[in-house]
Amino acid sequence: MSKVKEKGPYKQTLWFGVDLGVYNLVVIADNKGESLRFDGEIVKGHKRRLKKKEFNKYTKVGNKISNYSRYINHVISKEIVKKAKQYNAGIVLEKLKGLKKSKLNNSTPKNIRRVLHIWSYADLIEKIEYKANLEGVPVVEVSPRNTSKTCSRCGYVNRRLKNERIFICSKCGLEIDRDLNAAINIAKKVASKQV
Ligand SMILES: [Zn+2]
């Protein structure tokens, strides 16, 4: 195997927050607004363009998460790193909390979905970190605390937020896609050093 030479990370001029969305696959944003959003259509487009050989490489084995999730994560991580490099940006990810066995044993359909979601995100983080390292893109992790519940404009924390698609701030009136709101907050955490 040929050894890949790693470059040291460059000095970023902005940060991209990455949110694994409830309603979108992934949203990335700088601290002002949206930069990139992945939905099913983007993934389908890539699938068509990718050579069969490469597709097989990423869909061969998958124990904990589905082959499809693995493949999607490959496509998404590649795009995120490319985009970050293009904007001279660093990548901000949410720190993952450890998986508890009790969660697995208590296997209600809702819990299974949640666990698969975490596994899929762990795989995505791994892929982003690997590709970013090769490209010299800085990566930092921040605490996931309140990233969905905080208003990205005024900082008000909406503790009653459930699964609404739109985040509505009862303090400043901001109405924003919840996943985009979370991605902005993730990017902002680095700027304000809440790591
Ligand atoms: Zn607000």
Coordinates of N, CA and C and ligand atoms in Angstrom, one line a residue:
M1 N 0.8 -1.2 0.0 CA 0.0 0.0 0.0 C 0.9 1.3 0.0
S2 N 0.5 2.2 -0.8 CA 1.3 3.4 -0.9 C 0.9 4.3 0.3
K3 N 1.9 4.9 0.9 CA 1.7 5.8 2.0 C 1.2 7.2 1.6
V4 N 0.1 7.6 2.2 CA -0.4 8.9 1.8 C 0.3 10.0 2.7
K5 N 0.8 11.0 2.0 CA 1.5 12.1 2.7 C 0.4 13.1 3.3
E6 N 0.5 13.3 4.6 CA -0.4 14.3 5.2 C 0.2 15.7 5.2
K7 N -0.7 16.6 4.9 CA -0.2 18.0 5.0 C -0.7 18.6 6.3
G8 N 0.0 19.5 6.9 CA -0.4 20.1 8.1 C -1.7 21.0 7.8
P9 N -2.6 21.2 8.8 CA -3.8 22.0 8.6 C -3.5 23.4 8.2
Y10 N -4.2 24.0 7.3 CA -4.0 25.4 7.0 C -4.7 26.3 8.0
K11 N -4.5 27.6 8.0 CA -5.2 28.5 8.9 C -6.5 28.9 8.3
Q12 N -7.6 28.5 8.9 CA -8.9 28.7 8.3 C -9.3 30.2 8.5
T13 N -10.2 30.7 7.6 CA -10.7 32.1 7.8 C -12.2 32.0 8.3
L14 N -12.8 30.9 8.2 CA -14.2 30.7 8.8 C -14.4 29.3 9.1
W15 N -15.5 29.1 9.8 CA -15.8 27.7 10.3 C -17.1 27.2 9.7
F16 N -17.2 26.0 9.3 CA -18.4 25.3 8.8 C -18.9 24.4 9.9
G17 N -20.1 24.6 10.4 CA -20.7 23.7 11.4 C -21.4 22.6 10.6
V18 N -21.3 21.4 11.1 CA -21.9 20.3 10.4 C -23.0 19.7 11.4
D19 N -24.2 19.7 10.9 CA -25.3 19.1 11.7 C -25.9 17.9 11.0
L20 N -26.0 16.8 11.7 CA -26.7 15.7 11.1 C -28.2 15.9 11.4
G21 N -28.9 16.3 10.3 CA -30.2 16.8 10.5 C -31.3 15.8 10.8
V22 N -32.4 16.3 11.4 CA -33.5 15.5 11.7 C -34.3 15.4 10.4
Y23 N -34.4 16.4 9.6 CA -35.2 16.4 8.4 C -34.3 16.4 7.1
N24 N -33.1 16.9 7.2 CA -32.1 16.8 6.1 C -31.0 15.9 6.4
L25 N -30.4 15.3 5.5 CA -29.3 14.4 5.8 C -28.2 15.1 6.6
V26 N -27.7 16.2 6.0 CA -26.7 17.0 6.7 C -26.8 18.4 6.2
V27 N -26.6 19.4 7.1 CA -26.6 20.8 6.7 C -25.2 21.3 7.2
I28 N -24.5 22.0 6.4 CA -23.4 22.7 6.9 C -23.6 24.2 6.7
A29 N -23.1 25.0 7.7 CA -23.3 26.5 7.6 C -22.1 27.2 8.3
D30 N -21.8 28.4 7.9 CA -20.9 29.2 8.6 C -21.7 29.9 9.7
N31 N -21.1 30.9 10.4 CA -21.9 31.4 11.5 C -23.0 32.4 11.0
K32 N -23.1 32.6 9.7 CA -24.2 33.5 9.2 C -25.3 32.8 8.5
G33 N -25.0 31.8 7.8 CA -26.1 31.2 7.1 C -25.7 29.9 6.4
E34 N -26.5 29.4 5.5 CA -26.4 28.1 4.9 C -25.3 28.1 3.8
S35 N -24.6 27.0 3.8 CA -23.6 26.8 2.7 C -23.9 25.6 1.9
L36 N -24.3 24.6 2.5 CA -24.4 23.3 1.8 C -25.5 22.4 2.5
R37 N -26.3 21.8 1.7 CA -27.3 20.9 2.3 C -27.4 19.7 1.5
F38 N -27.4 18.5 2.1 CA -27.5 17.3 1.4 C -28.8 16.6 1.6
D39 N -29.5 16.4 0.5 CA -30.7 15.6 0.6 C -30.6 14.4 -0.3
G40 N -31.6 13.6 -0.4 CA -31.6 12.4 -1.2 C -31.2 12.6 -2.7
E41 N -31.6 13.8 -3.2 CA -31.4 14.0 -4.6 C -29.9 14.1 -4.9
I42 N -29.2 14.8 -4.1 CA -27.7 15.0 -4.2 C -27.0 13.6 -4.2
V43 N -27.5 12.8 -3.3 CA -26.8 11.5 -3.2 C -27.1 10.7 -4.4
K44 N -28.3 10.8 -5.0 CA -28.7 10.0 -6.2 C -27.8 10.4 -7.4
G45 N -27.6 11.8 -7.5 CA -26.7 12.3 -8.5 C -25.3 11.7 -8.5
H46 N -24.8 11.6 -7.3 CA -23.4 11.1 -7.1 C -23.4 9.6 -7.4
K47 N -24.4 8.9 -7.1 CA -24.5 7.5 -7.3 C -24.3 7.2 -8.8
R48 N -25.0 8.1 -9.6 CA -25.0 7.9 -11.1 C -23.6 8.2 -11.6
R49 N -22.9 9.2 -11.0 CA -21.6 9.6 -11.6 C -20.5 8.7 -11.1
L50 N -20.6 8.1 -10.0 CA -19.6 7.2 -9.5 C -19.4 5.9 -10.3
K51 N -18.2 5.6 -10.5 CA -17.9 4.3 -11.2 C -18.4 3.1 -10.3
K52 N -18.8 2.1 -10.9 CA -19.3 0.9 -10.2 C -18.3 0.4 -9.2
K53 N -17.1 0.4 -9.7 CA -16.0 -0.2 -8.8 C -15.9 0.6 -7.5
E54 N -16.0 1.9 -7.6 CA -15.8 2.7 -6.4 C -17.1 2.5 -5.5
F55 N -18.2 2.4 -6.1 CA -19.5 2.2 -5.3 C -19.4 0.9 -4.5
N56 N -18.9 -0.2 -5.2 CA -18.7 -1.5 -4.6 C -17.8 -1.4 -3.4
K57 N -16.7 -0.6 -3.5 CA -15.7 -0.5 -2.5 C -16.4 -0.1 -1.2
Y58 N -17.4 0.8 -1.3 CA -17.9 1.4 -0.1 C -19.2 0.7 0.3
T59 N -19.7 -0.2 -0.4 CA -20.9 -0.9 0.0 C -20.8 -2.3 0.3
K60 N -19.5 -2.8 0.4 CA -19.3 -4.2 0.6 C -19.7 -4.7 1.9
V61 N -19.0 -4.2 3.0 CA -19.3 -4.7 4.3 C -19.9 -3.7 5.2
G62 N -20.8 -4.0 6.0 CA -21.4 -3.1 6.9 C -22.0 -3.9 8.0
N63 N -21.5 -3.8 9.2 CA -22.1 -4.6 10.3 C -23.1 -3.8 11.1
K64 N -22.6 -2.6 11.5 CA -23.5 -1.9 12.4 C -24.4 -0.9 11.7
I65 N -24.0 -0.3 10.7 CA -24.9 0.5 9.9 C -25.0 0.0 8.5
S66 N -26.0 0.4 7.8 CA -26.3 -0.2 6.5 C -25.3 0.2 5.5
N67 N -25.1 -0.6 4.5 CA -24.2 -0.2 3.4 C -24.5 1.1 2.8
Y68 N -25.8 1.3 2.7 CA -26.3 2.6 2.1 C -25.8 3.8 2.9
S69 N -26.0 3.7 4.2 CA -25.5 4.8 5.1 C -24.0 5.1 4.9
R70 N -23.3 4.0 4.8 CA -21.8 4.1 4.6 C -21.5 4.8 3.3
Y71 N -22.2 4.4 2.3 CA -22.0 5.0 1.0 C -22.3 6.5 1.0
I72 N -23.5 6.8 1.6 CA -23.9 8.2 1.7 C -22.9 9.0 2.5
N73 N -22.4 8.4 3.5 CA -21.4 9.1 4.3 C -20.1 9.4 3.5
H74 N -19.7 8.5 2.7 CA -18.6 8.7 1.8 C -18.8 9.9 0.9
V75 N -19.9 9.9 0.3 CA -20.3 11.0 -0.6 C -20.3 12.4 0.1
I76 N -21.0 12.4 1.3 CA -21.1 13.6 2.0 C -19.8 14.1 2.6
S77 N -19.0 13.2 3.1 CA -17.7 13.6 3.7 C -16.8 14.2 2.7
K78 N -16.8 13.6 1.5 CA -16.0 14.1 0.4 C -16.4 15.5 0.0
E79 N -17.7 15.8 -0.1 CA -18.2 17.1 -0.5 C -17.9 18.1 0.6
I80 N -18.1 17.8 1.8 CA -17.9 18.7 2.9 C -16.4 19.2 3.0
V81 N -15.5 18.2 2.8 CA -14.1 18.5 2.8 C -13.7 19.4 1.6
K82 N -14.3 19.1 0.5 CA -14.0 19.8 -0.7 C -14.5 21.3 -0.6
K83 N -15.7 21.4 0.0 CA -16.3 22.7 0.2 C -15.5 23.5 1.2
A84 N -15.1 22.9 2.2 CA -14.3 23.6 3.3 C -13.0 24.1 2.7
K85 N -12.4 23.3 1.9 CA -11.1 23.7 1.3 C -11.3 24.9 0.4
Q86 N -12.3 24.8 -0.4 CA -12.7 25.9 -1.4 C -12.9 27.2 -0.7
Y87 N -13.4 27.2 0.5 CA -13.7 28.4 1.3 C -12.7 28.7 2.3
N88 N -11.6 28.0 2.3 CA -10.6 28.1 3.3 C -11.2 28.0 4.8
A89 N -12.1 27.1 4.9 CA -12.8 27.0 6.2 C -12.3 25.8 7.0
G90 N -12.5 25.8 8.3 CA -12.3 24.7 9.1 C -13.7 24.0 9.3
I91 N -13.7 22.7 9.8 CA -14.9 22.0 10.0 C -15.2 21.8 11.5
V92 N -16.4 22.1 11.9 CA -16.8 21.9 13.3 C -17.8 20.8 13.4
L93 N -17.5 19.8 14.2 CA -18.4 18.6 14.4 C -18.9 18.6 15.8
E94 N -20.0 17.9 16.0 CA -20.5 17.7 17.3 C -19.8 16.5 18.0
K95 N -19.4 16.7 19.2 CA -18.8 15.6 19.9 C -19.8 14.5 20.2
L96 N -19.5 13.3 20.0 CA -20.4 12.2 20.2 C -20.4 11.7 21.6
K97 N -21.5 11.5 22.2 CA -21.5 10.8 23.5 C -21.5 9.3 23.3
G98 N -20.9 8.6 24.2 CA -20.7 7.2 24.1 C -22.0 6.5 24.0
L99 N -22.0 5.4 23.4 CA -23.3 4.6 23.3 C -23.4 3.7 24.5
K100 N -24.6 3.8 25.1 CA -24.9 3.0 26.3 C -25.5 1.7 25.9
K101 N -25.1 0.6 26.6 CA -25.6 -0.7 26.2 C -27.1 -0.8 26.6
S102 N -27.5 -0.1 27.7 CA -28.9 -0.2 28.1 C -29.8 0.3 27.0
K103 N -29.3 1.3 26.2 CA -30.1 1.8 25.2 C -30.4 0.8 24.1
L104 N -29.4 -0.1 23.9 CA -29.5 -1.1 22.9 C -30.5 -2.2 23.3
N105 N -30.4 -2.6 24.6 CA -31.2 -3.6 25.2 C -32.7 -3.2 25.2
N106 N -32.9 -2.0 25.5 CA -34.2 -1.4 25.5 C -34.7 -1.1 24.1
S107 N -34.9 -2.2 23.3 CA -35.0 -2.0 21.8 C -36.4 -1.7 21.3
T108 N -36.9 -0.6 21.7 CA -38.1 -0.1 21.1 C -37.8 0.4 19.7
P109 N -38.7 0.5 18.7 CA -38.3 1.0 17.4 C -37.7 2.4 17.4
K110 N -38.2 3.2 18.3 CA -37.6 4.5 18.4 C -36.2 4.5 18.9
N111 N -35.8 3.6 19.8 CA -34.4 3.5 20.3 C -33.5 3.0 19.2
I112 N -34.0 2.0 18.4 CA -33.2 1.4 17.4 C -32.9 2.5 16.3
R113 N -33.8 3.3 16.0 CA -33.6 4.4 15.0 C -32.5 5.3 15.6
R114 N -32.7 5.7 16.9 CA -31.8 6.6 17.5 C -30.3 6.0 17.5
V115 N -30.2 4.8 17.8 CA -28.9 4.1 17.9 C -28.2 4.1 16.5
L116 N -29.0 3.7 15.5 CA -28.5 3.7 14.1 C -28.1 5.1 13.7
H117 N -28.8 6.1 14.1 CA -28.5 7.4 13.8 C -27.1 7.8 14.4
I118 N -26.9 7.4 15.6 CA -25.6 7.7 16.3 C -24.5 7.0 15.6
W119 N -24.7 5.7 15.2 CA -23.7 4.9 14.5 C -23.3 5.6 13.2
S120 N -24.4 6.0 12.5 CA -24.2 6.6 11.2 C -23.4 7.9 11.3
Y121 N -23.6 8.6 12.4 CA -22.9 9.9 12.6 C -21.5 9.6 13.0
A122 N -21.2 8.6 13.8 CA -19.9 8.2 14.1 C -19.1 7.8 12.9
D123 N -19.7 7.1 12.0 CA -19.0 6.7 10.7 C -18.7 8.0 9.9
L124 N -19.7 8.9 9.9 CA -19.5 10.1 9.1 C -18.4 11.0 9.6
I125 N -18.3 11.1 11.0 CA -17.2 11.8 11.6 C -15.9 11.3 11.3
E126 N -15.8 9.9 11.3 CA -14.6 9.2 11.0 C -14.1 9.5 9.6
K127 N -15.0 9.5 8.7 CA -14.7 9.8 7.3 C -14.3 11.2 7.0
I128 N -15.0 12.1 7.7 CA -14.7 13.6 7.5 C -13.3 13.8 8.0
E129 N -13.0 13.3 9.2 CA -11.7 13.5 9.8 C -10.6 12.9 9.0
Y130 N -10.8 11.8 8.4 CA -9.8 11.1 7.6 C -9.5 11.9 6.4
K131 N -10.6 12.3 5.7 CA -10.4 13.1 4.4 C -9.8 14.5 4.7
A132 N -10.3 15.1 5.7 CA -9.9 16.5 6.1 C -8.4 16.4 6.4
N133 N -8.0 15.4 7.1 CA -6.5 15.3 7.5 C -5.7 15.2 6.2
L134 N -6.1 14.5 5.3 CA -5.4 14.3 4.0 C -5.3 15.6 3.2
E135 N -6.3 16.5 3.3 CA -6.4 17.7 2.6 C -5.9 18.9 3.4
G136 N -5.5 18.7 4.6 CA -5.0 19.8 5.5 C -6.1 20.7 6.0
V137 N -7.4 20.2 6.0 CA -8.5 21.0 6.5 C -8.6 20.8 8.1
P138 N -8.6 22.0 8.8 CA -8.7 21.8 10.3 C -10.1 21.3 10.7
V139 N -10.1 20.4 11.7 CA -11.4 19.9 12.2 C -11.4 20.1 13.7
V140 N -12.5 20.6 14.3 CA -12.6 20.6 15.7 C -14.0 20.0 16.1
E141 N -14.0 19.6 17.4 CA -15.3 19.1 17.9 C -15.8 19.9 19.0
V142 N -17.1 20.2 19.0 CA -17.7 21.0 20.1 C -18.8 20.2 20.8
S143 N -19.2 20.7 22.0 CA -20.2 20.0 22.8 C -21.5 20.1 22.0
P144 N -22.3 19.1 22.0 CA -23.6 19.1 21.3 C -24.7 19.8 22.1
R145 N -24.3 20.3 23.3 CA -25.3 20.9 24.2 C -26.1 22.1 23.6
N146 N -27.4 21.9 23.6 CA -28.3 22.9 23.1 C -28.2 23.4 21.7
T147 N -27.5 22.7 20.9 CA -27.3 23.2 19.5 C -28.6 23.3 18.7
S148 N -29.5 22.4 19.0 CA -30.8 22.5 18.3 C -31.8 23.5 19.0
K149 N -31.6 23.6 20.3 CA -32.6 24.4 21.1 C -32.3 25.9 21.2
T150 N -31.1 26.3 20.7 CA -30.7 27.7 20.9 C -31.0 28.5 19.6
C151 N -31.5 29.7 19.8 CA -31.8 30.6 18.6 C -30.4 31.1 18.1
S152 N -30.2 30.9 16.8 CA -28.9 31.2 16.2 C -28.7 32.7 16.1
R153 N -29.8 33.5 16.2 CA -29.7 34.9 16.1 C -29.5 35.6 17.5
C154 N -30.4 35.3 18.5 CA -30.3 36.0 19.7 C -29.8 35.2 20.9
G155 N -29.7 33.9 20.7 CA -29.1 33.0 21.8 C -30.2 32.5 22.8
Y156 N -31.4 32.8 22.6 CA -32.5 32.3 23.5 C -32.6 30.8 23.4
V157 N -32.7 30.1 24.5 CA -32.8 28.7 24.5 C -34.3 28.2 24.7
N158 N -34.8 27.6 23.6 CA -36.2 27.1 23.6 C -36.2 25.7 24.1
R159 N -36.4 25.5 25.4 CA -36.4 24.2 26.1 C -37.5 23.3 25.7
R160 N -38.6 23.9 25.1 CA -39.7 23.1 24.8 C -39.7 22.6 23.4
L161 N -38.6 22.8 22.7 CA -38.5 22.4 21.3 C -38.6 20.8 21.2
K162 N -39.5 20.4 20.4 CA -39.7 18.9 20.2 C -39.2 18.5 18.8
N163 N -40.1 18.1 17.9 CA -39.6 17.7 16.6 C -40.1 18.7 15.5
E164 N -40.3 19.9 15.9 CA -40.8 20.8 14.9 C -39.7 21.0 13.8
R165 N -40.2 21.2 12.6 CA -39.2 21.3 11.5 C -38.6 22.7 11.4
I166 N -39.4 23.7 11.9 CA -39.0 25.1 11.9 C -38.8 25.5 13.3
F167 N -37.6 26.1 13.6 CA -37.3 26.7 14.9 C -37.9 28.1 14.9
I168 N -38.8 28.3 15.9 CA -39.4 29.7 16.1 C -38.9 30.2 17.4
C169 N -38.3 31.4 17.4 CA -37.8 32.0 18.6 C -38.8 32.9 19.2
S170 N -39.2 32.5 20.5 CA -40.2 33.3 21.1 C -39.7 34.6 21.6
K171 N -38.4 34.8 21.6 CA -37.8 36.1 22.1 C -37.7 37.1 20.9
C172 N -37.0 36.7 19.8 CA -36.7 37.6 18.8 C -37.5 37.4 17.5
G173 N -38.3 36.3 17.5 CA -39.2 36.0 16.4 C -38.5 35.3 15.2
L174 N -37.3 35.0 15.3 CA -36.6 34.3 14.1 C -37.4 33.0 13.8
E175 N -37.6 32.8 12.5 CA -38.1 31.5 12.0 C -37.1 30.9 11.1
I176 N -36.6 29.7 11.4 CA -35.6 29.2 10.6 C -35.6 27.6 10.6
D177 N -35.2 27.0 9.5 CA -35.1 25.6 9.4 C -34.3 25.1 10.6
R178 N -34.8 24.1 11.3 CA -34.2 23.7 12.6 C -32.8 23.1 12.4
D179 N -32.6 22.4 11.3 CA -31.2 21.8 11.0 C -30.2 22.9 10.7
L180 N -30.7 23.9 9.9 CA -29.8 25.0 9.6 C -29.4 25.8 10.8
N181 N -30.5 26.0 11.7 CA -30.2 26.7 12.9 C -29.2 26.0 13.8
A182 N -29.3 24.7 13.8 CA -28.3 23.9 14.6 C -26.9 24.0 14.0
A183 N -26.8 23.9 12.7 CA -25.5 24.0 12.0 C -24.8 25.4 12.3
I184 N -25.6 26.4 12.3 CA -25.1 27.8 12.6 C -24.5 27.8 14.0
N185 N -25.3 27.3 14.9 CA -24.9 27.2 16.3 C -23.6 26.5 16.5
I186 N -23.5 25.4 15.8 CA -22.3 24.6 15.9 C -21.1 25.4 15.4
A187 N -21.2 26.1 14.3 CA -20.1 26.9 13.8 C -19.8 28.1 14.8
K188 N -20.9 28.6 15.4 CA -20.7 29.7 16.3 C -20.0 29.3 17.6
K189 N -20.1 28.0 18.0 CA -19.5 27.6 19.3 C -18.0 27.7 19.2
V190 N -17.4 27.5 18.0 CA -16.0 27.6 17.9 C -15.6 29.0 18.0
A191 N -16.3 29.9 17.3 CA -16.0 31.3 17.3 C -16.0 31.9 18.7
S192 N -17.0 31.4 19.6 CA -17.0 31.8 20.9 C -16.3 30.9 21.9
K193 N -15.6 29.9 21.3 CA -14.8 29.0 22.1 C -15.5 28.2 23.1
Q194 N -16.7 27.8 22.8 CA -17.5 26.9 23.7 C -17.2 25.4 23.4
V195 N -15.9 25.1 23.5 CA -15.5 23.7 23.1 C -15.2 22.8 24.3
Ligands
ZN1 ZN -34.0 34.6 18.9

